[in-house]
PDB file of C-alpha atoms in Angstrom:
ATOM      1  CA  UNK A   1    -257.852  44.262 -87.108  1.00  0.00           C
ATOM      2  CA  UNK A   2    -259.115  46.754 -84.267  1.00  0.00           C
ATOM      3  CA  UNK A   3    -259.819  46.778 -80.883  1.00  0.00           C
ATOM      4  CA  UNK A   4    -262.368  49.681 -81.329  1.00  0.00           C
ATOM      5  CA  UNK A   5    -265.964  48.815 -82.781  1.00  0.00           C
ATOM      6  CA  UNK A   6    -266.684  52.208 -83.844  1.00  0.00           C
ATOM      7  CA  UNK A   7    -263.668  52.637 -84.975  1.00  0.00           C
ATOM      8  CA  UNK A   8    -263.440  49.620 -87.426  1.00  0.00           C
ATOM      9  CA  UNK A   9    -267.563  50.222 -88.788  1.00  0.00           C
ATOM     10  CA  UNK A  10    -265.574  53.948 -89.820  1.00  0.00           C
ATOM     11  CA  UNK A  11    -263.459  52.254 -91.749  1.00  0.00           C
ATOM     12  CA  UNK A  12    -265.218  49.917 -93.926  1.00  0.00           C
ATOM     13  CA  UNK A  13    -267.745  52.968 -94.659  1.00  0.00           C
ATOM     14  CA  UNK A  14    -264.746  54.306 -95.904  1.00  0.00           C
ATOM     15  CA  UNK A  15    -263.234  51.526 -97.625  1.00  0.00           C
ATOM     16  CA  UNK A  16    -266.568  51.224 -99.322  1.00  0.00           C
ATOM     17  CA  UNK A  17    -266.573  54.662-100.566  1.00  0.00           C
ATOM     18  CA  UNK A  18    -263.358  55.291-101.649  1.00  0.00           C
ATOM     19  CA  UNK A  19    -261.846  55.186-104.890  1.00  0.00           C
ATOM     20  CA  UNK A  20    -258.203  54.380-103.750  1.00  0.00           C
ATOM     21  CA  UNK A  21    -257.421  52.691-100.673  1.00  0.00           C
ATOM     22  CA  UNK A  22    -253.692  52.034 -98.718  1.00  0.00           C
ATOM     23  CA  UNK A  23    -252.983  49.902 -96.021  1.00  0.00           C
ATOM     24  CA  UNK A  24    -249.848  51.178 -94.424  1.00  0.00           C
ATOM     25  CA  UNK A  25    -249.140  48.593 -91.630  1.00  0.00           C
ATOM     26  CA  UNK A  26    -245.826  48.172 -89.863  1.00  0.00           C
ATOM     27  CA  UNK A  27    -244.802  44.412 -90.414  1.00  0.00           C
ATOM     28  CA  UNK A  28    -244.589  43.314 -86.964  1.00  0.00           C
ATOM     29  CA  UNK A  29    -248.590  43.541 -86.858  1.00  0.00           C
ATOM     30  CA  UNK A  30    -249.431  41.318 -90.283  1.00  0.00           C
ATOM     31  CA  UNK A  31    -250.659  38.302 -89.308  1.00  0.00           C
ATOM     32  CA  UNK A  32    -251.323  39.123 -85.676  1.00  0.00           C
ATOM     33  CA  UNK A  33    -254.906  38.927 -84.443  1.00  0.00           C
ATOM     34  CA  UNK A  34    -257.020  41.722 -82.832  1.00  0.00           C
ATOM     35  CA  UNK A  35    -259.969  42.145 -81.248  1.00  0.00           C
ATOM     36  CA  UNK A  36    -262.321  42.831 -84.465  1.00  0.00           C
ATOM     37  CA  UNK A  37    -261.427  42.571 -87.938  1.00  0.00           C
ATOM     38  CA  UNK A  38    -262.413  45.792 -89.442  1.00  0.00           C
ATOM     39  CA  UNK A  39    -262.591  44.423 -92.942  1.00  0.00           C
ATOM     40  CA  UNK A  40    -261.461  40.482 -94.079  1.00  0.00           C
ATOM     41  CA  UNK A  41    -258.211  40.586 -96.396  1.00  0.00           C
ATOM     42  CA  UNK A  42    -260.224  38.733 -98.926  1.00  0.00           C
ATOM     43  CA  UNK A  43    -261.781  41.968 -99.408  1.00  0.00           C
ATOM     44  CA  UNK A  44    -259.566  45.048 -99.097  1.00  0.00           C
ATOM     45  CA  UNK A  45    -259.669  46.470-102.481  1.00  0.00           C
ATOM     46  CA  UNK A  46    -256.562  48.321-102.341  1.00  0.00           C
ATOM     47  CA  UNK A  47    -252.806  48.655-102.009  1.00  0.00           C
ATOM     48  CA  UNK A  48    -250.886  47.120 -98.772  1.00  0.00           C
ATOM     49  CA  UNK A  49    -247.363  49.127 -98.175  1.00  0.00           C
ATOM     50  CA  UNK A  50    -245.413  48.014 -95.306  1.00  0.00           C
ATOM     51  CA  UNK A  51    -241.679  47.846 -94.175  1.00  0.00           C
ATOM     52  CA  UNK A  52    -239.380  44.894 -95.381  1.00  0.00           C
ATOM     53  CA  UNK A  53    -239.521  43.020 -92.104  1.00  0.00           C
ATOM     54  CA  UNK A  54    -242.351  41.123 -93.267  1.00  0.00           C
ATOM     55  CA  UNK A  55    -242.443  37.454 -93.533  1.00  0.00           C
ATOM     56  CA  UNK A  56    -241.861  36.214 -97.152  1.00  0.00           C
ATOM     57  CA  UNK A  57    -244.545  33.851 -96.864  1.00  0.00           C
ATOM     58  CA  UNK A  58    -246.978  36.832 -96.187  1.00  0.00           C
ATOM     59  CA  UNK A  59    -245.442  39.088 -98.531  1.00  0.00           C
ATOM     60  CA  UNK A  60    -246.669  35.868-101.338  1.00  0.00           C
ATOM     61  CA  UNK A  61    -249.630  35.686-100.038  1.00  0.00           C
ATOM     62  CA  UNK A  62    -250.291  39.725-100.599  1.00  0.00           C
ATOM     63  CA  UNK A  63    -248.614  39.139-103.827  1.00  0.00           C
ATOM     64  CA  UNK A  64    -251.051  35.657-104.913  1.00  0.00           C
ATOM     65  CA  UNK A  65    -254.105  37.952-103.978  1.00  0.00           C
ATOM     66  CA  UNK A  66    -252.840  41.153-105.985  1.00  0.00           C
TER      67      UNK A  66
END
């Protein structure tokens, strides 16, 4: 999620064009809702690293999806 437009079309030209991608997100923001989504979990092609403060419920569901 982002609250910036341009910010977030940046990003999924990027996503789009990159081999590898990370997702390095602090666990106190997973799950929380922003202004635009800059690209739908469903599909990030990637890996998500975060901190271990994050909800074991999420952590399965970013497990389920790979």
């Amino acid at each position: 999620m982002n609250n910036h437009l341009t910010e977030s079309a940046i990003k999924r030209l990027i996503h789009s064009n990159a081999e590898r991608c990370l997702l390095l997100v602090d666990s106190s923001k997973v799950g929380v809702r922003g202004f635009q989504t800059t690209l739908p979990m469903q599909d990030f092609a990637g890996t998500i690293v975060t901190d271990d403060g994050i909800a074991p419920e999420q952590e399965s569901l970013f497990r389920e999806r790979g």
